[in-house]
Coordinates of C-alpha atoms and ligand atoms in Angstrom, one line a residue:
M1 CA -77.8 3.3 30.7
T2 CA -74.9 1.8 28.6
R3 CA -71.3 2.1 29.7
S4 CA -70.5 4.6 26.9
E5 CA -73.4 6.8 27.9
R6 CA -72.0 7.1 31.4
R7 CA -68.6 8.2 30.2
P8 CA -68.1 12.0 30.4
R9 CA -68.4 13.5 26.9
P10 CA -65.5 15.7 25.9
A11 CA -66.5 19.3 24.8
P12 CA -67.1 19.7 21.1
G13 CA -63.9 20.7 19.3
V14 CA -61.6 19.0 21.7
R15 CA -62.8 15.5 21.1
A16 CA -59.9 13.1 20.3
L17 CA -59.8 12.9 16.5
K18 CA -59.7 9.1 16.4
S19 CA -62.8 8.8 18.5
R20 CA -64.9 11.0 16.2
P21 CA -67.7 9.0 14.5
Q22 CA -66.6 10.5 11.2
W23 CA -63.1 9.2 11.7
Q24 CA -64.3 5.7 12.6
A25 CA -66.6 5.7 9.5
L26 CA -63.7 6.7 7.3
K27 CA -61.6 3.9 8.8
R28 CA -64.3 1.4 8.0
H29 CA -64.7 2.8 4.5
A30 CA -61.0 2.7 3.9
R31 CA -60.9 -1.0 4.8
K32 CA -63.5 -1.7 2.1
L33 CA -61.8 0.5 -0.5
R34 CA -58.4 -0.9 0.1
A35 CA -59.4 -4.1 -1.6
K36 CA -60.2 -2.2 -4.8
H37 CA -57.7 -1.4 -7.4
L38 CA -57.8 1.9 -9.3
R39 CA -58.6 -0.2 -12.4
D40 CA -61.8 -1.4 -10.6
L41 CA -62.8 2.1 -9.6
F42 CA -62.3 3.4 -13.2
E43 CA -64.2 0.4 -14.7
A44 CA -67.1 0.9 -12.3
D45 CA -67.6 4.5 -13.2
P46 CA -66.9 5.7 -16.7
A47 CA -67.4 9.3 -15.7
R48 CA -64.8 9.1 -13.0
G49 CA -62.2 11.0 -15.0
T50 CA -64.3 14.1 -15.2
Q51 CA -66.2 13.8 -11.9
F52 CA -63.3 13.6 -9.6
A53 CA -61.9 17.0 -10.7
A54 CA -62.3 20.6 -9.6
E55 CA -61.2 23.9 -11.0
T56 CA -60.8 27.4 -9.9
V57 CA -58.8 30.5 -10.9
G58 CA -57.1 28.7 -13.7
L59 CA -56.0 25.6 -11.7
H60 CA -57.5 22.3 -12.6
L61 CA -57.2 19.6 -10.0
D62 CA -57.7 16.1 -11.3
Y63 CA -57.9 13.6 -8.4
A64 CA -59.6 10.7 -10.2
K65 CA -56.4 8.7 -9.8
Q66 CA -56.6 8.8 -6.0
R67 CA -57.8 5.6 -4.3
L68 CA -61.1 7.0 -3.1
D69 CA -64.7 7.2 -4.2
A70 CA -67.6 9.6 -3.7
R71 CA -68.5 8.2 -0.3
A72 CA -64.9 8.7 0.9
I73 CA -65.1 12.4 -0.2
E74 CA -68.5 12.7 1.6
L75 CA -67.1 11.3 4.8
L76 CA -64.0 13.4 4.6
L77 CA -66.2 16.5 4.2
E78 CA -68.2 15.4 7.2
L79 CA -65.0 15.1 9.2
A80 CA -64.0 18.6 8.1
Q81 CA -67.3 20.0 9.3
A82 CA -67.0 18.1 12.6
C83 CA -63.6 19.7 13.1
A84 CA -65.2 23.1 12.7
L85 CA -63.2 23.8 9.5
T86 CA -65.5 26.5 8.2
E87 CA -65.2 28.4 11.5
R88 CA -61.4 28.0 11.6
I89 CA -61.1 29.5 8.1
A90 CA -63.3 32.4 9.1
A91 CA -61.3 33.0 12.3
M92 CA -58.0 33.2 10.2
F93 CA -59.5 35.7 7.8
R94 CA -60.9 37.8 10.7
G95 CA -57.4 38.1 12.1
E96 CA -58.0 36.1 15.3
R97 CA -54.9 34.9 17.1
I98 CA -55.1 31.4 15.8
N99 CA -51.3 30.9 16.3
A100 CA -52.1 30.2 19.9
T101 CA -48.7 29.1 21.2
E102 CA -47.2 32.4 19.9
N103 CA -50.4 34.4 20.6
R104 CA -50.4 35.8 17.1
A105 CA -52.8 36.4 14.3
V106 CA -52.1 34.6 11.0
L107 CA -52.7 37.0 8.2
H108 CA -50.6 36.2 5.2
V109 CA -53.9 36.6 3.3
A110 CA -53.8 40.3 4.2
L111 CA -50.6 40.6 2.2
R112 CA -52.5 40.2 -1.0
M113 CA -55.7 41.9 -0.3
P114 CA -56.4 44.7 -2.8
K115 CA -55.9 48.3 -1.8
G116 CA -59.0 49.8 -0.3
K117 CA -60.1 46.6 1.5
R118 CA -60.3 46.9 5.3
L119 CA -59.0 44.6 7.9
R120 CA -58.3 45.8 11.4
V121 CA -55.9 44.1 13.8
D122 CA -55.6 45.6 17.2
G123 CA -57.2 48.8 15.9
V124 CA -54.8 49.1 13.0
D125 CA -55.8 49.0 9.3
V126 CA -53.3 46.4 8.2
I127 CA -54.3 46.6 4.5
A128 CA -53.3 50.3 4.4
E129 CA -50.0 49.3 6.0
V130 CA -49.4 46.5 3.5
H131 CA -50.0 48.8 0.6
A132 CA -47.8 51.5 2.0
V133 CA -44.9 49.0 2.1
L134 CA -45.7 47.7 -1.4
E135 CA -45.6 51.3 -2.7
R136 CA -42.2 51.9 -1.1
M137 CA -40.9 48.6 -2.5
A138 CA -42.2 49.5 -5.9
A139 CA -40.5 52.9 -5.9
F140 CA -37.2 51.4 -4.8
C141 CA -37.4 48.6 -7.4
E142 CA -38.2 51.1 -10.2
R143 CA -35.1 53.1 -9.2
V144 CA -32.8 50.1 -9.2
R145 CA -34.3 48.6 -12.4
S146 CA -34.0 52.0 -14.2
G147 CA -30.5 52.6 -13.0
A148 CA -31.5 55.7 -11.0
W149 CA -30.3 54.0 -7.9
K150 CA -26.5 54.1 -8.1
G151 CA -23.9 52.2 -6.2
Y152 CA -21.4 54.2 -4.0
R153 CA -19.1 54.8 -7.0
G154 CA -22.0 55.8 -9.3
D155 CA -22.4 52.4 -11.0
R156 CA -25.7 50.9 -12.0
I157 CA -26.7 47.9 -9.8
R158 CA -26.4 44.6 -11.8
H159 CA -26.3 42.0 -9.1
V160 CA -28.7 41.5 -6.2
V161 CA -27.8 39.1 -3.4
N162 CA -30.5 38.0 -1.0
I163 CA -29.2 37.0 2.3
G164 CA -31.7 35.1 4.5
I165 CA -32.6 31.5 5.5
G166 CA -35.7 29.4 5.9
G167 CA -38.7 31.5 5.2
S168 CA -36.5 34.4 4.3
D169 CA -34.9 32.4 1.6
L170 CA -36.9 29.5 0.3
G171 CA -39.9 31.5 -1.0
P172 CA -37.7 34.2 -2.7
V173 CA -35.5 31.5 -4.3
M174 CA -38.4 29.5 -5.5
A175 CA -40.3 32.5 -6.9
H176 CA -37.1 33.7 -8.6
E177 CA -36.6 30.4 -10.4
A178 CA -40.3 30.0 -11.2
L179 CA -40.6 33.4 -12.8
R180 CA -37.2 33.6 -14.5
A181 CA -38.9 33.9 -17.9
Y182 CA -40.5 37.2 -16.6
G183 CA -37.3 38.6 -15.0
D184 CA -35.2 41.5 -16.0
R185 CA -32.1 39.7 -17.4
G186 CA -30.0 42.8 -16.7
I187 CA -30.3 42.1 -13.0
D188 CA -28.7 38.9 -11.7
C189 CA -30.3 37.7 -8.5
R190 CA -28.4 35.3 -6.2
F191 CA -29.3 33.8 -2.8
V192 CA -27.1 33.1 0.2
S193 CA -28.6 31.2 3.1
N194 CA -26.2 28.6 4.5
V195 CA -23.8 29.5 7.3
D196 CA -21.3 27.4 5.4
G197 CA -19.0 30.1 4.1
S198 CA -18.8 28.4 0.7
D199 CA -22.3 29.5 0.0
F200 CA -21.4 33.2 0.3
A201 CA -18.0 32.6 -1.4
E202 CA -19.6 31.0 -4.5
A203 CA -22.4 33.5 -4.7
T204 CA -20.0 36.5 -4.8
R205 CA -16.8 35.2 -6.3
D206 CA -17.4 36.7 -9.7
L207 CA -19.3 39.8 -8.6
D208 CA -18.3 43.4 -8.8
P209 CA -18.9 45.0 -5.3
A210 CA -19.5 48.4 -6.9
R211 CA -22.5 46.9 -8.8
T212 CA -23.9 44.6 -6.1
L213 CA -26.8 45.2 -3.8
F214 CA -27.4 43.1 -0.7
I215 CA -30.9 42.5 0.6
V216 CA -30.6 41.2 4.2
C217 CA -33.9 39.4 4.9
S218 CA -34.6 38.5 8.4
K219 CA -37.9 38.9 10.2
T220 CA -36.1 38.9 13.6
F221 CA -32.7 40.2 12.5
T222 CA -31.2 37.9 15.1
T223 CA -30.8 34.7 13.0
Q224 CA -27.2 33.6 13.4
E225 CA -26.7 32.3 9.8
T226 CA -28.1 35.4 8.3
L227 CA -26.1 37.8 10.5
A228 CA -22.9 35.9 9.9
N229 CA -23.5 36.1 6.1
A230 CA -24.5 39.8 6.4
Q231 CA -21.3 40.6 8.3
A232 CA -19.3 38.7 5.6
A233 CA -21.1 40.8 3.0
R234 CA -20.3 44.0 4.8
R235 CA -16.6 43.1 5.0
W236 CA -16.6 42.1 1.3
C237 CA -18.2 45.4 0.4
L238 CA -16.0 47.6 2.6
N239 CA -12.8 45.8 1.5
A240 CA -13.5 46.8 -2.1
L241 CA -15.2 50.2 -1.6
G242 CA -13.3 51.3 1.4
D243 CA -15.8 53.6 3.0
D244 CA -18.6 53.0 5.6
R245 CA -20.8 55.3 3.6
A246 CA -20.9 52.7 0.9
I247 CA -23.2 50.5 3.1
A248 CA -26.2 52.9 2.5
R249 CA -25.9 52.4 -1.3
H250 CA -25.3 48.6 -1.2
F251 CA -27.4 47.3 1.7
V252 CA -31.1 47.2 2.3
A253 CA -32.9 45.2 5.0
V254 CA -36.3 43.5 5.2
S255 CA -37.3 43.0 8.8
T256 CA -39.7 43.6 11.6
N257 CA -36.8 44.6 13.9
R258 CA -35.8 48.2 13.2
S259 CA -33.4 48.6 16.1
E260 CA -31.4 45.6 15.2
V261 CA -31.3 46.7 11.5
E262 CA -29.9 50.1 12.7
K263 CA -27.4 48.4 15.0
F264 CA -26.1 46.5 12.0
G265 CA -25.5 49.7 10.2
I266 CA -28.2 49.7 7.6
D267 CA -30.0 53.0 7.3
P268 CA -33.7 52.5 8.4
T269 CA -34.8 54.5 5.3
N270 CA -33.4 51.5 3.4
M271 CA -35.5 49.1 5.5
F272 CA -38.8 47.5 4.3
G273 CA -41.0 46.2 7.2
F274 CA -43.5 43.6 7.8
W275 CA -45.4 42.3 10.8
D276 CA -45.5 39.6 13.4
W277 CA -48.7 38.2 11.9
V278 CA -46.7 37.0 8.9
G279 CA -45.0 33.7 9.5
G280 CA -41.6 33.2 7.9
R281 CA -42.7 30.4 5.6
Y282 CA -45.8 32.4 4.6
S283 CA -43.9 35.6 3.8
M284 CA -42.8 35.4 0.2
D285 CA -45.4 37.9 -0.8
S286 CA -44.4 40.4 1.9
A287 CA -41.3 42.6 1.6
I288 CA -39.4 39.3 1.9
G289 CA -40.3 39.1 -1.8
L290 CA -38.2 42.3 -2.6
S291 CA -35.8 40.2 -4.7
T292 CA -38.8 38.9 -6.6
M293 CA -40.1 42.4 -7.3
L294 CA -36.6 43.6 -8.3
A295 CA -36.4 40.7 -10.8
I296 CA -39.9 40.8 -12.3
G297 CA -40.9 44.4 -11.6
P298 CA -43.8 45.8 -9.5
Q299 CA -46.5 45.1 -12.1
R300 CA -45.7 41.4 -12.3
F301 CA -45.4 41.2 -8.6
H302 CA -48.9 42.6 -8.3
E303 CA -50.1 40.0 -10.8
M304 CA -48.6 37.4 -8.5
L305 CA -50.4 38.9 -5.5
A306 CA -53.7 38.9 -7.5
G307 CA -53.2 35.1 -8.1
F308 CA -52.7 34.6 -4.3
H309 CA -55.8 36.7 -3.6
A310 CA -58.0 34.9 -6.1
M311 CA -57.2 31.6 -4.4
D312 CA -57.7 33.2 -1.0
E313 CA -61.2 34.3 -2.0
H314 CA -62.0 30.9 -3.4
F315 CA -60.8 29.3 -0.2
R316 CA -62.8 31.7 2.0
K317 CA -66.1 31.5 0.0
A318 CA -66.4 28.2 -1.9
P319 CA -68.4 25.4 -0.4
L320 CA -66.1 22.8 1.1
A321 CA -67.1 20.2 -1.5
R322 CA -65.9 22.4 -4.4
N323 CA -63.1 24.1 -2.5
L324 CA -59.7 23.2 -4.1
P325 CA -57.4 23.7 -1.0
V326 CA -60.0 21.8 1.1
L327 CA -60.2 18.9 -1.4
H328 CA -56.4 18.8 -1.8
A329 CA -56.0 18.7 2.0
L330 CA -58.6 16.0 2.5
I331 CA -57.0 13.8 -0.1
G332 CA -53.8 14.1 1.8
I333 CA -55.5 13.1 5.1
W334 CA -57.1 10.2 3.3
N335 CA -53.8 9.0 2.0
S336 CA -51.8 9.4 5.2
N337 CA -54.3 8.6 7.9
F338 CA -56.5 6.0 6.2
L339 CA -54.4 4.4 3.5
G340 CA -51.1 4.6 5.4
I341 CA -49.3 6.5 2.7
D342 CA -47.0 8.9 4.5
S343 CA -44.9 10.2 1.6
L344 CA -45.9 12.9 -0.8
A345 CA -43.8 13.4 -3.9
V346 CA -44.4 16.8 -5.6
L347 CA -43.4 16.4 -9.2
P348 CA -43.6 19.6 -11.3
Y349 CA -43.3 19.1 -15.0
A350 CA -41.9 22.6 -15.3
H351 CA -38.2 23.1 -14.9
Y352 CA -38.8 26.6 -13.6
L353 CA -40.5 25.0 -10.6
K354 CA -37.3 23.1 -9.6
R355 CA -37.2 24.7 -6.1
F356 CA -41.0 24.3 -5.5
P357 CA -40.6 20.9 -3.7
A358 CA -38.0 22.4 -1.4
Y359 CA -40.3 25.3 -0.7
L360 CA -43.2 23.0 0.0
Q361 CA -41.0 20.9 2.3
Q362 CA -40.8 23.9 4.7
L363 CA -44.3 25.0 4.2
V364 CA -45.9 21.7 4.9
M365 CA -43.4 20.0 7.3
E366 CA -42.6 23.0 9.4
S367 CA -46.2 23.8 9.7
N368 CA -47.7 20.4 10.4
G369 CA -44.7 18.3 11.7
K370 CA -46.3 18.5 15.1
R371 CA -47.2 15.8 17.7
V372 CA -49.5 17.6 20.1
T373 CA -52.9 19.3 19.7
H374 CA -53.7 22.9 20.6
A375 CA -54.4 21.6 24.1
G376 CA -51.0 19.9 24.3
K377 CA -52.3 16.4 24.1
P378 CA -50.9 13.8 21.7
V379 CA -52.6 14.1 18.3
G380 CA -53.0 10.3 18.3
V381 CA -52.7 10.0 14.5
D382 CA -49.9 10.7 12.0
T383 CA -49.6 14.4 11.0
S384 CA -47.5 16.0 8.2
P385 CA -46.6 13.7 5.2
I386 CA -42.9 13.6 4.2
V387 CA -42.7 15.9 1.3
W388 CA -40.1 15.7 -1.4
G389 CA -39.7 15.8 -5.1
E390 CA -37.9 16.9 -8.2
P391 CA -39.0 18.3 -11.6
G392 CA -40.1 15.8 -14.2
T393 CA -38.7 14.4 -16.4
N394 CA -35.4 14.3 -14.5
G395 CA -36.9 12.4 -11.6
Q396 CA -38.1 9.7 -14.0
H397 CA -34.5 8.7 -14.6
S398 CA -33.9 8.4 -10.9
F399 CA -36.3 7.7 -8.0
Y400 CA -39.4 6.9 -10.0
Q401 CA -38.3 3.3 -10.0
L402 CA -39.3 3.2 -6.3
I403 CA -42.6 4.9 -6.9
H404 CA -43.5 2.4 -9.6
Q405 CA -42.2 -0.9 -8.2
G406 CA -40.9 -0.3 -4.7
T407 CA -42.5 -1.7 -1.6
R408 CA -43.4 1.7 -0.1
A409 CA -46.4 3.6 -1.3
V410 CA -45.9 7.2 -2.3
A411 CA -48.6 9.6 -3.3
C412 CA -47.7 12.0 -6.1
D413 CA -48.8 15.5 -7.0
F414 CA -48.1 16.2 -10.7
I415 CA -48.0 19.8 -11.7
G416 CA -48.0 20.8 -15.4
F417 CA -48.9 23.6 -17.8
C418 CA -50.4 23.7 -21.2
E419 CA -48.3 26.5 -22.7
S420 CA -44.6 26.5 -22.9
T421 CA -42.6 29.3 -21.4
S422 CA -39.8 28.6 -23.9
A423 CA -39.8 28.7 -27.6
L424 CA -39.3 24.9 -27.9
T425 CA -43.0 24.1 -27.9
A426 CA -42.6 20.6 -29.4
Q427 CA -40.5 19.7 -26.4
H428 CA -43.2 21.0 -24.2
D429 CA -45.7 18.5 -25.7
L430 CA -43.2 15.7 -25.0
L431 CA -42.8 17.0 -21.4
I432 CA -46.5 16.9 -20.7
A433 CA -46.9 13.5 -22.5
N434 CA -44.3 12.2 -19.9
M435 CA -46.3 13.6 -17.0
L436 CA -49.6 12.1 -18.2
A437 CA -47.9 8.8 -18.9
Q438 CA -46.5 8.6 -15.4
G439 CA -49.9 9.2 -13.8
E440 CA -51.4 6.5 -16.0
A441 CA -48.7 4.0 -15.4
L442 CA -48.8 4.5 -11.7
A443 CA -52.5 4.1 -11.5
F444 CA -53.0 1.1 -13.9
G445 CA -49.7 -0.6 -14.0
K446 CA -49.1 -3.7 -16.1
S447 CA -50.4 -7.1 -15.0
A448 CA -48.4 -10.4 -15.3
A449 CA -50.9 -11.4 -18.1
Q450 CA -50.0 -8.3 -20.1
V451 CA -46.3 -8.9 -19.6
R452 CA -46.6 -12.5 -20.7
A453 CA -48.6 -11.5 -23.7
E454 CA -45.7 -9.4 -24.8
G455 CA -43.6 -12.6 -25.0
V456 CA -41.4 -11.8 -22.0
P457 CA -39.6 -14.9 -20.7
A458 CA -41.2 -16.4 -17.6
A459 CA -38.3 -15.6 -15.3
L460 CA -38.5 -11.9 -16.2
V461 CA -42.2 -11.6 -15.8
P462 CA -42.2 -10.6 -12.1
H463 CA -39.6 -8.0 -12.7
K464 CA -41.6 -6.4 -15.4
V465 CA -45.0 -6.4 -13.6
F466 CA -46.2 -3.0 -12.4
E467 CA -48.8 -3.4 -9.6
G468 CA -50.3 0.0 -10.3
N469 CA -52.9 1.3 -7.8
R470 CA -50.4 4.1 -6.9
P471 CA -52.3 7.3 -6.2
S472 CA -51.7 10.7 -7.8
S473 CA -53.3 14.0 -8.4
T474 CA -52.6 16.2 -11.4
I475 CA -52.7 20.0 -11.3
L476 CA -53.0 21.4 -14.8
A477 CA -52.9 25.1 -15.6
R478 CA -52.6 27.2 -18.7
R479 CA -49.2 28.7 -18.2
L480 CA -46.7 29.3 -15.5
D481 CA -47.0 33.0 -15.0
P482 CA -47.0 35.3 -11.9
F483 CA -50.7 35.0 -11.3
T484 CA -50.7 31.2 -11.6
L485 CA -47.7 30.9 -9.3
G486 CA -49.5 33.0 -6.7
A487 CA -52.7 30.8 -7.0
L488 CA -50.6 27.6 -6.8
V489 CA -48.7 28.7 -3.7
A490 CA -51.9 29.8 -2.0
L491 CA -53.5 26.4 -2.8
Y492 CA -50.7 24.6 -0.9
E493 CA -50.7 27.2 1.9
H494 CA -54.4 26.7 2.5
S495 CA -54.3 23.0 2.1
T496 CA -51.6 22.9 4.8
F497 CA -53.9 25.0 7.0
V498 CA -56.8 22.7 6.5
Q499 CA -54.8 19.6 7.4
G500 CA -53.6 21.4 10.6
A501 CA -57.2 22.3 11.4
I502 CA -58.3 18.6 11.1
W503 CA -55.4 17.4 13.2
D504 CA -56.1 20.3 15.7
I505 CA -52.5 21.4 15.7
D506 CA -50.9 24.9 15.6
S507 CA -49.6 25.0 12.0
F508 CA -48.0 28.4 12.5
D509 CA -45.4 27.8 15.3
Q510 CA -42.1 26.0 14.9
W511 CA -40.8 25.2 18.4
G512 CA -39.1 22.1 16.9
V513 CA -36.3 24.2 15.4
E514 CA -35.3 25.8 18.8
L515 CA -33.4 23.1 20.7
G516 CA -30.7 22.7 18.1
K517 CA -30.2 26.5 18.0
V518 CA -29.6 26.6 21.7
L519 CA -27.2 23.6 21.7
T520 CA -25.3 25.2 18.8
R521 CA -24.3 28.2 20.8
R522 CA -22.7 26.1 23.5
I523 CA -21.0 23.7 21.2
A524 CA -19.6 26.6 19.0
D525 CA -17.8 27.9 22.1
E526 CA -16.5 24.4 22.9
L527 CA -15.1 23.9 19.4
T528 CA -13.2 27.1 19.4
A529 CA -12.1 27.6 23.0
A530 CA -8.3 28.1 23.4
K531 CA -8.1 25.7 26.4
T532 CA -9.5 22.2 26.1
P533 CA -13.0 22.6 27.6
R534 CA -14.7 20.3 30.1
L535 CA -17.3 18.5 28.1
S536 CA -20.5 17.3 29.6
H537 CA -22.5 16.1 26.6
D538 CA -23.3 12.5 25.9
S539 CA -20.2 10.3 25.1
S540 CA -20.8 10.4 21.3
T541 CA -21.1 14.2 21.1
N542 CA -18.1 14.6 23.4
A543 CA -15.9 12.3 21.2
L544 CA -16.9 14.1 18.1
I545 CA -16.1 17.5 19.6
R546 CA -12.6 16.2 20.7
R547 CA -11.9 14.7 17.3
Y548 CA -12.9 17.9 15.6
R549 CA -10.7 20.0 17.9
R550 CA -7.8 17.6 17.3
L551 CA -8.1 17.7 13.5
R552 CA -8.5 21.5 13.6
G553 CA -5.3 21.7 15.7
N554 CA -7.2 23.0 18.7
S555 CA -5.9 20.6 21.3
Ligands
G6Q1 C1 -40.4 30.0 9.1 C2 -39.5 29.9 10.2 C3 -38.0 30.0 9.8 C4 -37.6 31.4 9.6 C5 -36.0 31.4 9.6 C6 -35.5 32.8 9.4 O1 -41.6 30.0 9.2 O2 -39.9 30.7 11.2 O3 -37.7 29.2 8.7 O4 -38.1 32.0 8.5 O5 -35.5 30.9 10.8 O6 -35.9 33.7 10.4 P1 -35.6 35.2 10.2 O7 -36.4 35.7 9.1 O8 -36.1 35.8 11.5 O9 -34.1 35.4 10.0

């Protein structure tokens, strides 16, 4: 009996990731592939450009410019199987409590299931509940959009201000920007999230309170920033309209916490609910999307839900090898865990997607920025990539320098559309030419021989060399419309889930944001106390509190 045979074998599913044979095989394969340049991979396989691509519900994913080969994909798929990915996907769709640390089901997919489908959670038909809320939202939106809903003084609503933060802000803002071309230009949507009062002040400075509707979005209705801004909005409204009864015409709430909504003074008939099985960062297609529905109307909102659902169905049913979210996720695992590329730049060549990288930062990093497994043991490998980005072509005139010639490797996701949403179609061709050129330049670069052949003086040659071999994927779709946006967001949602499943982490909790919140309460009292407080923080925090108090004239 060998030593390894004598060692107790961990139960399947809890085996340390690094010790899995598939992980080890991937490591060995990565060592071999690292020596190969993307130029070599393309030269060796003329069909690479069409083979390393997959398509579903209108989204085409080209990953030929990733530094992998067919064997790498095969091994990654074996790893996914070994990590019971298929079973995890099924468990999510069945409504199991896969958010173990919060003991909750994870059912954002139920938010976009068509009417008539059935899904029971704790004996309740959640699809029926989802559609009941969607119908109330639609009726409300139609009234506001048609002018039937009047402000307290009888004016038509022209401004909508969404107050919320994190998951109650980033999705609605992103969707609002992304779908501006489909929005009712008679309704001006704004978003207030930061507890910094300048956010509220700037959002409301030119608004007429008699024509303004506030949507207070908070799953818990206890979030300090949102409540502070909602109170500011209440004062702002009452100052101008002078009557408590105005609140019912100018405030609605989106929450799971009816009693806190009532306590705040919002009529519960003006509240749109959702459920604890919807995580904040997965909630843009719940009632949290009320501002989106107000802007684009119920029909377009349903088109967006259909896009989400189409991707959900693909994710649930397609074999792993042709499953877009699975492939996208595995490419990310390959880059960060096997090639050591821990940064992902999301680069939409669509100005309307300007808030998409910010949205993804929360989705990906709050979900997978975790260091322990479900069992509370160190994961032992790197988890979430650092996600960042800006729309092209703006980024090209800024940080792309680092991506092309810097010392750090960055993986890129390019996102582009074939049809323009503006009338300036010639500019659209230029936009997409830029996107394709960037992917090509990153992959193939420019060798010293090529630079010299251009007659560049010897001293300048090293400065003008582009190493290339920098990986990117390109997502190309026909047009940025509500359906496609839904499919795109669902792609990233499920990709994030797949990565979490491989790393065996809880992608649906967010304990990491708690500590700062607790400390804030204590420090807020210390900053404002009339008498100089006794401070017992570290010496740096104590000194900063004292300095702040002094400069504020508090001591
Ligand atoms: C998201 C997080 C977090 C949350 C905000 C706002 O997944 O839980 O970003 O959305 O903290 O919370 P409320 O909606 O409860 O105000």
